[in-house]
Coordinates of C-alpha atoms and ligand atoms in Angstrom, one line a residue:
X15 CA 37.7 -58.3 -9.4
X16 CA 38.9 -61.8 -10.4
X17 CA 36.3 -64.1 -12.0
X18 CA 33.1 -62.5 -13.3
X19 CA 30.4 -65.0 -14.1
X20 CA 27.3 -64.1 -16.1
X21 CA 24.3 -66.5 -16.2
X22 CA 22.4 -66.0 -19.5
X23 CA 24.0 -65.3 -22.9
X24 CA 21.4 -63.2 -24.7
X25 CA 20.8 -59.4 -24.8
X26 CA 21.5 -58.5 -21.2
X27 CA 24.2 -61.1 -20.5
X28 CA 26.1 -60.4 -23.7
X29 CA 26.0 -56.7 -23.1
X30 CA 27.5 -57.1 -19.6
X31 CA 30.2 -59.4 -21.0
X32 CA 31.0 -57.1 -24.0
X33 CA 31.1 -53.9 -21.9
X34 CA 33.3 -55.5 -19.2
X35 CA 35.7 -56.9 -21.9
X36 CA 36.1 -53.4 -23.3
X37 CA 37.0 -51.9 -20.0
X38 CA 38.9 -54.6 -18.3
X39 CA 42.3 -56.4 -18.7
X40 CA 43.5 -59.5 -17.1
X41 CA 40.1 -60.7 -15.7
X42 CA 38.2 -63.8 -16.5
X43 CA 34.7 -63.3 -17.9
X44 CA 32.6 -66.4 -18.3
X45 CA 29.1 -66.6 -19.7
X46 CA 26.9 -69.6 -19.0
X47 CA 24.1 -70.3 -21.5
X48 CA 21.9 -73.3 -21.6
X49 CA 21.0 -72.9 -25.3
X50 CA 23.3 -74.1 -28.0
X51 CA 23.8 -70.5 -29.2
X52 CA 24.4 -67.0 -27.8
X53 CA 23.5 -63.4 -28.4
X54 CA 20.4 -64.1 -30.4
X55 CA 18.1 -61.0 -31.0
X56 CA 14.7 -62.4 -30.0
X57 CA 12.9 -59.5 -31.7
X58 CA 14.0 -61.0 -35.0
X59 CA 11.9 -64.1 -34.4
X60 CA 8.9 -62.3 -35.8
X61 CA 10.5 -61.5 -39.2
X62 CA 11.9 -65.1 -39.2
X63 CA 8.5 -66.7 -38.6
X64 CA 7.0 -64.4 -41.2
X65 CA 9.4 -65.5 -43.8
X66 CA 11.2 -62.2 -44.2
X67 CA 14.5 -63.7 -42.9
X68 CA 15.5 -67.2 -44.0
X69 CA 18.7 -67.8 -42.2
X70 CA 18.3 -67.9 -38.5
X71 CA 22.0 -67.2 -37.9
X72 CA 21.2 -63.6 -39.2
X73 CA 19.7 -63.0 -35.8
X74 CA 23.1 -63.7 -34.2
X75 CA 25.2 -61.5 -36.4
X76 CA 26.9 -58.2 -35.8
X77 CA 26.0 -55.2 -38.0
X78 CA 29.1 -56.0 -40.0
X79 CA 27.9 -59.6 -40.6
X80 CA 30.1 -61.6 -38.3
X81 CA 28.5 -64.4 -36.3
X82 CA 28.5 -63.8 -32.6
X83 CA 29.3 -67.3 -31.5
X84 CA 31.6 -68.8 -28.8
X85 CA 34.6 -68.3 -31.1
X86 CA 33.8 -64.6 -31.7
X87 CA 33.4 -63.9 -28.0
X88 CA 36.7 -65.7 -27.3
X89 CA 38.8 -64.1 -30.0
X90 CA 37.3 -60.6 -30.2
X91 CA 36.1 -60.1 -26.6
X92 CA 38.3 -62.4 -24.6
X93 CA 35.0 -63.8 -23.1
X94 CA 34.6 -67.5 -22.4
X95 CA 31.1 -68.6 -23.4
X96 CA 29.9 -72.0 -22.3
X97 CA 26.8 -72.9 -24.3
X98 CA 24.6 -76.0 -23.5
X99 CA 25.5 -75.4 -19.9
X100 CA 23.0 -74.8 -17.2
X101 CA 23.5 -72.9 -14.0
X102 CA 21.7 -75.1 -11.4
X103 CA 22.5 -73.4 -8.1
X104 CA 24.1 -70.3 -6.6
X105 CA 26.0 -70.7 -3.4
X106 CA 26.2 -67.1 -2.3
X107 CA 28.1 -68.0 0.9
X108 CA 31.0 -69.7 -0.9
X109 CA 30.5 -67.5 -4.0
X110 CA 30.2 -70.5 -6.3
X111 CA 27.9 -71.5 -9.1
X112 CA 26.9 -75.1 -9.6
X113 CA 26.7 -75.8 -13.3
X114 CA 25.7 -78.8 -15.4
X115 CA 26.9 -79.6 -18.9
X116 CA 23.6 -80.4 -20.7
X117 CA 25.0 -83.0 -23.1
X118 CA 27.1 -85.1 -20.6
X119 CA 25.1 -84.3 -17.5
X120 CA 28.4 -83.6 -15.7
X121 CA 28.2 -81.1 -12.9
X122 CA 31.0 -78.7 -11.9
X123 CA 31.4 -75.7 -9.6
X124 CA 32.5 -72.3 -10.8
X125 CA 33.9 -69.8 -8.3
X126 CA 33.0 -66.2 -8.8
X127 CA 34.0 -62.8 -7.4
X128 CA 31.1 -61.0 -9.2
X129 CA 28.0 -62.8 -10.5
X130 CA 25.4 -61.3 -12.9
X131 CA 22.0 -63.0 -13.3
X132 CA 20.7 -62.4 -16.8
X133 CA 18.3 -65.4 -17.0
X134 CA 15.7 -63.5 -18.9
X135 CA 12.0 -64.5 -19.2
X136 CA 9.7 -67.3 -20.2
X137 CA 6.2 -67.7 -21.5
X138 CA 3.4 -67.9 -18.9
X139 CA 1.5 -71.2 -19.0
X140 CA -2.1 -70.6 -20.0
X141 CA -4.9 -71.2 -17.5
X142 CA -6.5 -73.9 -19.6
X143 CA -5.0 -77.4 -19.7
X144 CA -2.5 -77.8 -22.5
X145 CA -1.3 -81.1 -23.9
X146 CA 2.1 -81.7 -25.5
X147 CA 1.5 -81.4 -29.2
X148 CA 3.7 -80.7 -32.2
X149 CA 0.9 -78.3 -33.3
X150 CA 0.8 -76.1 -30.2
X151 CA 3.6 -73.7 -29.0
X152 CA 4.4 -70.5 -27.4
X153 CA 6.0 -67.8 -29.6
X154 CA 9.0 -67.2 -27.5
X155 CA 11.9 -69.5 -28.3
X156 CA 13.8 -70.1 -31.5
X157 CA 12.5 -73.6 -31.5
X158 CA 8.9 -72.3 -31.6
X159 CA 9.6 -70.2 -34.6
X160 CA 11.6 -73.0 -36.4
X161 CA 8.9 -75.6 -35.7
X162 CA 6.2 -73.4 -37.2
X163 CA 8.4 -72.3 -40.2
X164 CA 9.0 -75.9 -41.1
X165 CA 5.3 -76.7 -41.1
X166 CA 4.2 -73.7 -43.0
X167 CA 6.9 -74.2 -45.7
X168 CA 5.6 -77.7 -46.2
X169 CA 2.2 -76.2 -46.9
X170 CA 0.7 -77.9 -43.8
X171 CA -0.9 -74.9 -42.4
X172 CA -3.8 -72.9 -43.6
X173 CA -5.5 -71.9 -40.4
X174 CA -3.9 -70.7 -37.2
X175 CA -5.4 -69.8 -33.8
X176 CA -3.4 -67.3 -31.8
X177 CA -4.4 -67.0 -28.1
X178 CA -3.7 -63.6 -26.6
X179 CA -4.2 -60.2 -28.2
X180 CA -1.1 -58.5 -26.7
X181 CA 1.8 -57.1 -28.8
X182 CA 3.1 -60.6 -29.6
X183 CA -0.2 -62.0 -30.6
X184 CA -1.2 -59.0 -32.7
X185 CA 2.2 -58.8 -34.5
X186 CA 2.2 -62.5 -35.2
X187 CA -1.4 -62.4 -36.5
X188 CA -0.5 -59.7 -39.0
X189 CA 2.7 -61.5 -40.1
X190 CA 0.9 -64.8 -40.8
X191 CA -2.0 -63.1 -42.6
X192 CA 0.1 -60.7 -44.7
X193 CA 3.2 -62.7 -45.5
X194 CA 1.9 -66.3 -45.6
X195 CA -1.7 -65.6 -46.5
X196 CA -2.9 -67.8 -43.6
X197 CA -6.3 -67.5 -42.0
X198 CA -5.9 -66.4 -38.4
X199 CA -8.3 -66.4 -35.5
X200 CA -7.0 -64.1 -32.8
X201 CA -8.6 -64.8 -29.4
X202 CA -8.4 -62.3 -26.6
X203 CA -10.0 -62.7 -23.2
X204 CA -10.5 -58.9 -22.6
X205 CA -13.0 -56.8 -24.6
X206 CA -10.3 -55.1 -26.8
X207 CA -7.0 -55.8 -28.4
X208 CA -3.8 -54.8 -26.5
X209 CA -5.8 -54.4 -23.3
X210 CA -2.7 -53.6 -21.1
X211 CA -1.5 -50.9 -23.5
X212 CA -4.6 -49.2 -24.9
X213 CA -7.8 -47.8 -23.6
X214 CA -11.0 -48.7 -25.5
X215 CA -11.2 -45.6 -27.7
X216 CA -7.9 -46.2 -29.3
X217 CA -8.2 -50.0 -29.4
X218 CA -11.6 -49.8 -31.0
X219 CA -10.4 -47.4 -33.6
X220 CA -7.6 -49.9 -34.6
X221 CA -9.9 -52.9 -34.5
X222 CA -12.5 -51.2 -36.7
X223 CA -9.8 -50.4 -39.3
X224 CA -8.6 -54.0 -39.7
X225 CA -10.2 -54.9 -43.1
X226 CA -8.4 -58.2 -43.7
X227 CA -10.9 -60.9 -44.4
X228 CA -8.3 -63.4 -43.2
X229 CA -8.2 -62.2 -39.6
X230 CA -11.0 -63.1 -37.3
X231 CA -10.9 -61.1 -34.1
X232 CA -12.6 -63.0 -31.3
X233 CA -12.7 -60.8 -28.2
X234 CA -14.1 -61.2 -24.7
X235 CA -13.6 -65.0 -25.1
X236 CA -11.7 -67.5 -23.1
X237 CA -10.4 -71.0 -24.0
X238 CA -11.8 -74.0 -22.3
X239 CA -9.7 -76.7 -23.9
X240 CA -7.9 -77.7 -27.0
X241 CA -8.7 -81.1 -28.4
X242 CA -7.4 -83.3 -31.3
X243 CA -9.6 -83.3 -34.3
X244 CA -10.2 -86.5 -36.3
X245 CA -8.6 -85.0 -39.4
X246 CA -5.3 -84.4 -37.6
X247 CA -6.0 -80.7 -36.8
X248 CA -6.9 -79.1 -33.5
X249 CA -10.2 -78.1 -32.1
X250 CA -10.0 -75.0 -30.0
X251 CA -13.0 -74.9 -27.7
X252 CA -14.1 -71.6 -26.2
X253 CA -16.0 -71.3 -22.9
X254 CA -19.1 -70.0 -24.7
X255 CA -19.4 -73.4 -26.5
X256 CA -18.0 -72.3 -29.8
X257 CA -15.1 -74.2 -31.3
X258 CA -12.5 -73.3 -34.0
X259 CA -10.5 -75.8 -36.1
X260 CA -6.9 -75.0 -36.5
X261 CA -3.8 -76.5 -38.1
X262 CA -1.6 -74.8 -35.5
X263 CA -2.1 -72.9 -32.2
X264 CA 0.2 -70.2 -30.8
X265 CA -0.2 -69.4 -27.1
X266 CA 0.8 -65.8 -26.6
X267 CA -0.6 -65.5 -23.1
X268 CA 2.1 -63.4 -21.5
X269 CA 5.6 -63.8 -20.1
X270 CA 7.2 -63.8 -16.7
X271 CA 10.7 -63.4 -15.4
X272 CA 12.9 -66.5 -15.0
X273 CA 14.0 -66.3 -11.4
X274 CA 14.0 -69.8 -9.9
X275 CA 17.8 -69.7 -9.6
X276 CA 17.7 -66.3 -7.9
X277 CA 14.9 -67.3 -5.5
X278 CA 16.8 -70.5 -4.7
X279 CA 19.7 -68.3 -3.5
X280 CA 17.3 -66.1 -1.4
X281 CA 17.9 -63.2 -3.7
X282 CA 14.9 -60.8 -3.2
X283 CA 12.2 -60.7 -5.8
X284 CA 9.4 -58.1 -6.1
X285 CA 5.6 -57.9 -6.6
X286 CA 5.9 -58.8 -10.3
X287 CA 8.2 -61.8 -9.6
X288 CA 11.2 -60.0 -11.1
X289 CA 14.5 -59.7 -9.2
X290 CA 14.7 -56.5 -7.2
X291 CA 17.7 -54.3 -8.0
X292 CA 18.8 -50.8 -7.2
X293 CA 19.7 -48.2 -9.8
X294 CA 23.1 -49.8 -10.2
X295 CA 21.6 -53.3 -10.8
X296 CA 22.8 -54.6 -7.5
X297 CA 20.6 -57.3 -6.0
X298 CA 19.8 -57.9 -2.3
X299 CA 22.9 -60.1 -2.0
X300 CA 26.4 -58.8 -2.1
X301 CA 28.6 -59.5 -5.2
X302 CA 25.4 -60.4 -7.2
X303 CA 24.0 -58.2 -9.9
X304 CA 21.0 -58.8 -12.2
X305 CA 20.1 -57.4 -15.6
X306 CA 17.5 -57.8 -18.4
X307 CA 14.1 -59.4 -18.5
X308 CA 14.5 -61.2 -15.2
X309 CA 14.5 -57.9 -13.3
X310 CA 11.7 -55.8 -11.8
X311 CA 12.2 -52.1 -12.4
X312 CA 10.5 -49.1 -10.9
X313 CA 7.7 -47.7 -13.0
X314 CA 8.6 -44.0 -13.1
X315 CA 5.0 -42.9 -13.4
X316 CA 3.6 -44.9 -10.4
X317 CA 6.9 -45.2 -8.4
X318 CA 6.0 -48.9 -7.9
X319 CA 7.7 -52.1 -9.0
X320 CA 6.9 -53.0 -12.6
X321 CA 7.8 -55.6 -15.1
X322 CA 8.5 -54.5 -18.7
X323 CA 10.6 -56.9 -20.9
X324 CA 12.2 -54.9 -23.7
X325 CA 15.3 -55.3 -25.7
X326 CA 16.7 -51.7 -25.3
X327 CA 16.0 -51.8 -21.6
X328 CA 17.8 -55.2 -21.3
X329 CA 20.9 -53.8 -23.1
X330 CA 20.9 -50.6 -21.0
X331 CA 20.6 -52.7 -17.8
X332 CA 23.6 -54.8 -19.0
X333 CA 25.7 -51.7 -19.5
X334 CA 24.8 -50.4 -16.0
X335 CA 25.5 -53.7 -14.4
X336 CA 29.0 -53.8 -16.0
X337 CA 29.7 -50.2 -15.0
X338 CA 28.5 -50.9 -11.5
X339 CA 30.8 -54.0 -11.1
X340 CA 33.7 -51.8 -12.1
X341 CA 32.7 -49.0 -9.7
X342 CA 31.9 -46.6 -12.6
X343 CA 29.1 -44.0 -12.3
X344 CA 26.1 -45.3 -14.2
X345 CA 22.5 -45.9 -13.3
X346 CA 19.0 -46.8 -14.6
X347 CA 16.1 -45.3 -12.7
X348 CA 13.3 -47.3 -14.2
X349 CA 10.9 -47.5 -17.1
X350 CA 7.9 -45.5 -18.5
X351 CA 6.9 -48.5 -20.7
X352 CA 7.2 -47.1 -24.2
X353 CA 6.0 -49.4 -26.9
X354 CA 5.4 -49.4 -30.6
X355 CA 4.1 -51.8 -33.2
X356 CA 2.6 -52.0 -36.6
X357 CA -0.7 -53.7 -37.2
X358 CA -1.8 -53.8 -40.9
X359 CA -1.9 -50.2 -42.0
X360 CA -1.7 -48.7 -38.5
X361 CA 1.3 -47.7 -36.4
X362 CA 0.4 -47.9 -32.8
X363 CA 2.5 -46.6 -29.9
X364 CA 2.3 -45.3 -26.4
X365 CA 4.0 -44.8 -23.1
X366 CA 3.0 -44.6 -19.4
X367 CA -0.4 -45.5 -18.0
X368 CA -3.7 -46.1 -19.7
X369 CA -6.7 -44.3 -18.1
X370 CA -8.1 -47.7 -17.1
X371 CA -4.9 -48.7 -15.3
X372 CA -4.4 -45.3 -13.7
X373 CA -7.9 -45.4 -12.2
X374 CA -7.4 -48.9 -10.9
X375 CA -4.2 -47.7 -9.4
X376 CA -6.3 -45.1 -7.5
X377 CA -5.2 -41.9 -9.2
X378 CA -7.5 -39.0 -9.8
X379 CA -7.4 -39.0 -13.6
X380 CA -8.2 -36.7 -16.4
X381 CA -8.0 -37.4 -20.2
X382 CA -8.5 -35.9 -23.6
X383 CA -9.0 -37.7 -26.9
X384 CA -8.4 -36.1 -30.3
X385 CA -8.0 -36.7 -34.0
X386 CA -5.5 -34.9 -36.3
X387 CA -4.4 -35.2 -39.9
X388 CA -1.0 -36.7 -40.6
X389 CA -0.2 -34.2 -43.3
X390 CA -0.9 -30.5 -43.8
X391 CA -4.5 -29.5 -44.6
X392 CA -3.7 -28.9 -48.2
X393 CA -2.9 -32.6 -48.7
X394 CA -6.3 -34.0 -49.4
X395 CA -5.1 -37.6 -48.9
X396 CA -3.9 -37.1 -45.4
X397 CA -4.9 -39.8 -42.9
X398 CA -6.1 -39.5 -39.3
X399 CA -4.0 -39.7 -36.2
X400 CA -5.9 -40.6 -33.1
X401 CA -4.4 -39.8 -29.7
X402 CA -5.4 -40.0 -26.0
X403 CA -3.6 -38.1 -23.3
X404 CA -4.0 -39.2 -19.6
X405 CA -3.0 -36.9 -16.8
X406 CA -3.4 -36.6 -13.0
X407 CA -5.8 -34.1 -11.4
X408 CA -5.0 -31.8 -9.8
X409 CA -1.5 -30.7 -10.7
X410 CA -1.8 -32.0 -14.3
X411 CA 1.1 -34.4 -14.1
X412 CA 1.5 -36.4 -17.3
X413 CA 0.5 -40.1 -16.9
X414 CA 0.3 -41.6 -20.4
X415 CA -0.2 -41.2 -24.1
X416 CA -1.6 -43.6 -26.7
X417 CA -1.6 -43.0 -30.4
X418 CA -2.6 -44.7 -33.7
X419 CA -2.1 -43.6 -37.3
X420 CA -0.8 -44.6 -40.7
X421 CA 2.6 -42.9 -40.4
X422 CA 5.3 -43.8 -37.9
X423 CA 4.4 -41.9 -34.7
X424 CA 7.3 -42.8 -32.5
X425 CA 8.8 -39.3 -32.6
X426 CA 5.9 -38.2 -30.3
X427 CA 6.2 -41.1 -28.0
X428 CA 10.0 -40.9 -27.7
X429 CA 9.7 -37.2 -26.6
X430 CA 6.7 -37.9 -24.4
X431 CA 8.6 -40.7 -22.6
X432 CA 11.3 -38.3 -21.8
X433 CA 8.8 -35.9 -20.2
X434 CA 7.1 -38.8 -18.3
X435 CA 10.4 -39.9 -16.9
X436 CA 11.0 -36.4 -15.6
X437 CA 7.5 -36.3 -14.1
X438 CA 6.6 -33.3 -16.1
X439 CA 3.1 -31.7 -16.3
X440 CA 0.7 -31.0 -19.1
X441 CA 2.0 -27.4 -19.4
X442 CA 5.3 -28.9 -20.7
X443 CA 3.6 -30.2 -23.7
X444 CA 3.0 -26.6 -24.8
X445 CA 6.8 -26.1 -24.8
X446 CA 7.5 -29.0 -27.1
X447 CA 9.0 -28.0 -30.4
X448 CA 9.0 -30.5 -33.2
X449 CA 10.6 -30.2 -36.7
X450 CA 8.1 -29.3 -39.4
X451 CA 7.9 -29.8 -43.1
X452 CA 4.9 -30.0 -45.5
X453 CA 5.0 -33.9 -45.6
X454 CA 4.4 -34.1 -41.8
X455 CA 3.1 -30.5 -41.3
X456 CA -0.1 -30.6 -39.5
X457 CA 1.0 -33.0 -36.8
X458 CA 4.0 -31.0 -35.7
X459 CA 1.8 -29.4 -33.2
X460 CA -0.1 -32.5 -32.1
X461 CA 1.6 -32.6 -28.6
X462 CA 1.0 -28.9 -28.2
X463 CA -2.6 -29.4 -29.0
X464 CA -3.0 -32.3 -26.6
X465 CA -1.6 -30.0 -23.9
X466 CA -3.9 -27.1 -24.7
X467 CA -6.9 -29.5 -24.8
X468 CA -6.1 -30.7 -21.3
X469 CA -5.6 -27.2 -20.0
X470 CA -8.8 -26.0 -21.7
X471 CA -10.6 -28.8 -20.0
X472 CA -9.2 -28.3 -16.5
X473 CA -8.7 -24.5 -16.3
X474 CA -11.4 -23.2 -18.6
X475 CA -14.0 -26.0 -18.3
X476 CA -14.2 -26.8 -22.0
X477 CA -14.8 -30.5 -21.5
X478 CA -13.6 -33.1 -24.0
X479 CA -15.9 -36.1 -24.0
X480 CA -14.6 -39.5 -25.0
X481 CA -16.7 -41.4 -27.5
X482 CA -16.9 -44.3 -25.0
X483 CA -18.6 -41.9 -22.5
X484 CA -20.7 -40.2 -25.2
X485 CA -22.3 -43.6 -25.9
X486 CA -24.3 -43.3 -22.7
X487 CA -24.9 -39.5 -22.9
X488 CA -28.6 -38.7 -22.5
X489 CA -28.5 -34.9 -23.4
X490 CA -28.5 -33.1 -26.7
X491 CA -25.9 -33.7 -29.5
X492 CA -25.5 -30.7 -31.9
X493 CA -23.7 -31.5 -35.1
X494 CA -21.9 -28.4 -36.3
X495 CA -20.7 -29.7 -39.7
X496 CA -21.8 -28.0 -42.8
X497 CA -24.8 -29.7 -44.6
X498 CA -22.7 -31.1 -47.4
X499 CA -20.6 -33.0 -44.9
X500 CA -23.5 -34.7 -43.2
X501 CA -24.4 -38.1 -44.6
X502 CA -27.3 -40.4 -43.8
X503 CA -25.7 -41.8 -40.7
X504 CA -27.5 -43.2 -37.7
X505 CA -25.6 -41.1 -35.2
X506 CA -25.7 -37.8 -37.1
X507 CA -29.4 -38.4 -37.8
X508 CA -29.9 -38.4 -34.0
X509 CA -28.1 -35.0 -33.6
X510 CA -29.5 -31.5 -34.1
X511 CA -27.7 -30.1 -37.1
X512 CA -26.6 -26.5 -36.8
X513 CA -23.7 -25.7 -39.1
X514 CA -20.8 -23.8 -37.5
X515 CA -21.5 -20.9 -39.9
X516 CA -25.0 -20.5 -38.3
X517 CA -24.2 -21.3 -34.7
X518 CA -23.6 -17.7 -33.5
X519 CA -27.2 -16.8 -34.6
X520 CA -28.6 -19.7 -32.5
X521 CA -26.8 -18.9 -29.2
X522 CA -30.1 -18.1 -27.4
X523 CA -32.0 -21.1 -28.7
X524 CA -31.3 -23.4 -25.7
X525 CA -31.6 -23.5 -22.0
X526 CA -28.3 -22.4 -20.4
X527 CA -28.5 -25.5 -18.1
X528 CA -29.1 -27.9 -21.0
X529 CA -26.5 -30.7 -21.4
X530 CA -25.0 -30.4 -24.9
X531 CA -22.2 -32.2 -26.7
X532 CA -21.0 -30.5 -29.8
X533 CA -20.0 -32.8 -32.6
X534 CA -18.0 -32.4 -35.8
X535 CA -15.8 -34.5 -38.1
X536 CA -12.7 -34.7 -36.1
X537 CA -13.3 -32.6 -33.0
X538 CA -11.9 -29.1 -33.6
X539 CA -15.1 -27.4 -34.6
X540 CA -16.9 -29.1 -31.7
X541 CA -14.4 -27.5 -29.4
X542 CA -14.9 -24.0 -31.0
X543 CA -18.7 -24.4 -30.6
X544 CA -18.4 -25.5 -27.0
X545 CA -16.2 -22.6 -26.2
X546 CA -18.6 -20.2 -27.9
X547 CA -21.5 -21.5 -25.9
X548 CA -19.6 -21.5 -22.6
X549 CA -18.6 -17.8 -23.2
X550 CA -22.3 -17.1 -23.8
X551 CA -23.2 -18.4 -20.3
X552 CA -24.0 -22.1 -21.0
X553 CA -22.8 -24.2 -18.1
X554 CA -23.0 -27.9 -19.2
X555 CA -21.6 -28.0 -22.7
X556 CA -18.7 -30.1 -24.0
X557 CA -17.4 -31.5 -27.3
X558 CA -16.9 -35.0 -28.7
X559 CA -13.1 -35.9 -28.7
X560 CA -12.0 -37.3 -32.0
X561 CA -15.3 -36.3 -33.6
X562 CA -17.6 -38.6 -35.6
X563 CA -14.6 -40.3 -37.1
X564 CA -13.7 -41.8 -33.7
X565 CA -17.2 -42.1 -32.5
X566 CA -18.2 -44.3 -35.4
X567 CA -15.3 -46.7 -34.8
X568 CA -16.3 -46.9 -31.1
X569 CA -20.0 -47.3 -31.9
X570 CA -19.4 -50.2 -34.3
X571 CA -17.0 -52.0 -32.0
X572 CA -19.2 -51.5 -29.0
X573 CA -22.1 -52.9 -30.9
X574 CA -20.0 -56.0 -31.7
X575 CA -19.0 -56.3 -28.1
X576 CA -22.6 -56.1 -26.9
X577 CA -23.6 -58.8 -29.4
X578 CA -20.9 -61.0 -28.2
X579 CA -21.6 -60.6 -24.5
X580 CA -25.4 -61.0 -25.0
X581 CA -24.7 -64.2 -27.0
Ligands
LIG621 C1 9.4 -63.2 -30.1 C2 9.9 -62.0 -29.3 C3 9.8 -60.8 -29.9 C4 10.2 -59.7 -29.2 N1 10.1 -58.4 -29.8 C5 10.6 -57.3 -29.1 C6 10.5 -56.1 -29.7 O1 10.0 -55.9 -30.8 N2 11.0 -55.0 -29.0 C7 11.6 -55.1 -27.8 O2 12.0 -54.2 -27.2 N3 11.6 -56.4 -27.2 C8 11.2 -57.5 -27.8 N4 11.2 -58.7 -27.2 C9 11.8 -58.8 -25.8 C10 13.3 -58.8 -25.8 O3 13.7 -59.7 -26.8 C11 13.7 -59.2 -24.5 O4 13.3 -58.3 -23.5 C12 15.3 -59.3 -24.4 O5 15.8 -60.1 -25.3 C13 15.6 -59.9 -23.0 O6 17.0 -60.2 -23.0 P1 17.6 -61.0 -21.8 O7 19.0 -61.2 -22.1 O8 17.2 -60.3 -20.5 O9 16.7 -62.3 -21.7 P2 16.6 -63.6 -22.7 O10 16.6 -63.2 -24.1 O11 15.4 -64.3 -22.1 O12 17.9 -64.4 -22.4 C14 18.1 -65.1 -21.2 C15 19.0 -66.3 -21.4 O13 19.3 -66.9 -20.2 C16 19.4 -68.3 -20.4 N5 19.2 -68.9 -19.1 C17 18.2 -68.8 -18.2 N6 18.4 -69.5 -17.1 C18 19.6 -70.1 -17.3 C19 20.3 -71.0 -16.5 N7 19.9 -71.4 -15.3 N8 21.5 -71.4 -17.0 C20 22.0 -71.0 -18.2 N9 21.3 -70.2 -19.0 C21 20.1 -69.7 -18.5 C22 18.2 -68.5 -21.3 O14 18.4 -69.8 -22.0 C23 18.2 -67.3 -22.2 O15 18.9 -67.6 -23.4 C24 10.8 -59.8 -27.9 C25 10.9 -61.1 -27.3 C26 10.5 -62.2 -28.0 C27 10.6 -63.6 -27.4

């Protein structure tokens, strides 16, 4: 096996090196890293920028508080780490790497028997022109976080513009508002936050629940340019003519795999720009492996190439690459894109495809939306959980799940991800068994419920209508809540009110072809009502998914959106 050379010394590269060093004796393992440090956990940049962590070296320490530097890798792992060294060229014919010591500029050649490319990822340059400025950065590198921390600690920053409402932009916005008390304008080109991860119902619910007066959400808006302001600030000019003054601008406009080196060596890259690998992390060129956020993986839902940078995935890829070099059985089949984040009081998570994406991809899609309590019914202070399930018709294969609530919801997503990766159907949700206790009682059956809602819809014709679709419904809404629950509310005032307790006596009051959506607080009574009418011979009845609670959020956010787009 001889010389094993790894390019990139962060999550993936260090995992390859550490795993190899545990399993091998008498081989040379060399890591080439252009930064002056190794093995930094980039996920920690957020708590660092937020001021929760003060010492940046904490991001490079083991769980037992030892610094993972060159000395550590040498003495503990027998791995030779060359920091401040750039790999400039891969000569796959001679099996040599051309490297450059960054300080001296000296070049040298490094022979390899096995090479691992773990060059990671980099921020995408925004579409608008961007000048060099000490007041503008991405949020990707340690230097970005350090630059901002220094300024904020000197009190030089009271207003920040963040461009991009993806996970990074949203998490950063919350951190700056909550922990530094900074005013933030978060600008997103699409009509909702987290547009790649969430459909409108769920995103609108989250947006409508953000109550901080310090966060200004500017959606459906693009940047034209950023100018210097006379007072030493920046002027962020939007395409609609508006402009926003800021002391600092973060560009969180996406990331892409770093693959120049691989492409220079004619190593195959895929549709997403990432390096193509097989399940054992082997690239298209012999003796060369790749791992981490420079790699394109298979999306296990679509079966197509996908790009999903994530820390646990990078580490898993590193382990598989090391095993593969050693000829051990180990593989990674792809990703189902699980994600989670916290935004103010909401936990948001999901996996798989959104409905919007699945339709774009050409799938025949069904979906159900619902609302549950995050505690048993007898806890009056329980809070809502909103969830949307996306599946394929016919066959009812699971495609995706999105959720938001005030408690950590990852237990649902972790389990759902496993079902997705096994290409399971909606029926499997009915088999899911979750632990139950009063504190998290009611939601122990949430996945079962989502499954039954989809089956009720597809097999029994009890249609669940998304609040987004209900906005354009021209038929009759019947509100089945009891009178004491109904408030003076524009939507419920436009509904016919028939309390659930009276509904059975009114079964003959309507034309059996009349289009009716039954409405209640969170959706469950609406379902019961629709079922009752269907059983009585009505043909075009359905219920409002998530009830008035979700409808309200969608209505308010949709109103804001229309106001924005109509100027
Ligand atoms: C701010 C931030 C927050 C994040 N939060 C999360 C999170 O909450 N959850 C999550 O799952 N993931 C998160 N991620 C993503 C996660 O950190 C990455 O997916 C993971 O770290 C990728 O590891 P990697 O080793 O593949 O790549 P990288 O971390 O990009 O490391 C690649 C290394 O290769 C080096 N390199 C590149 N080219 C060369 C060359 N030619 N010569 C020498 N060295 C080279 C680079 O300098 C770099 O240090 C976050 C990322 C960032 C930036």
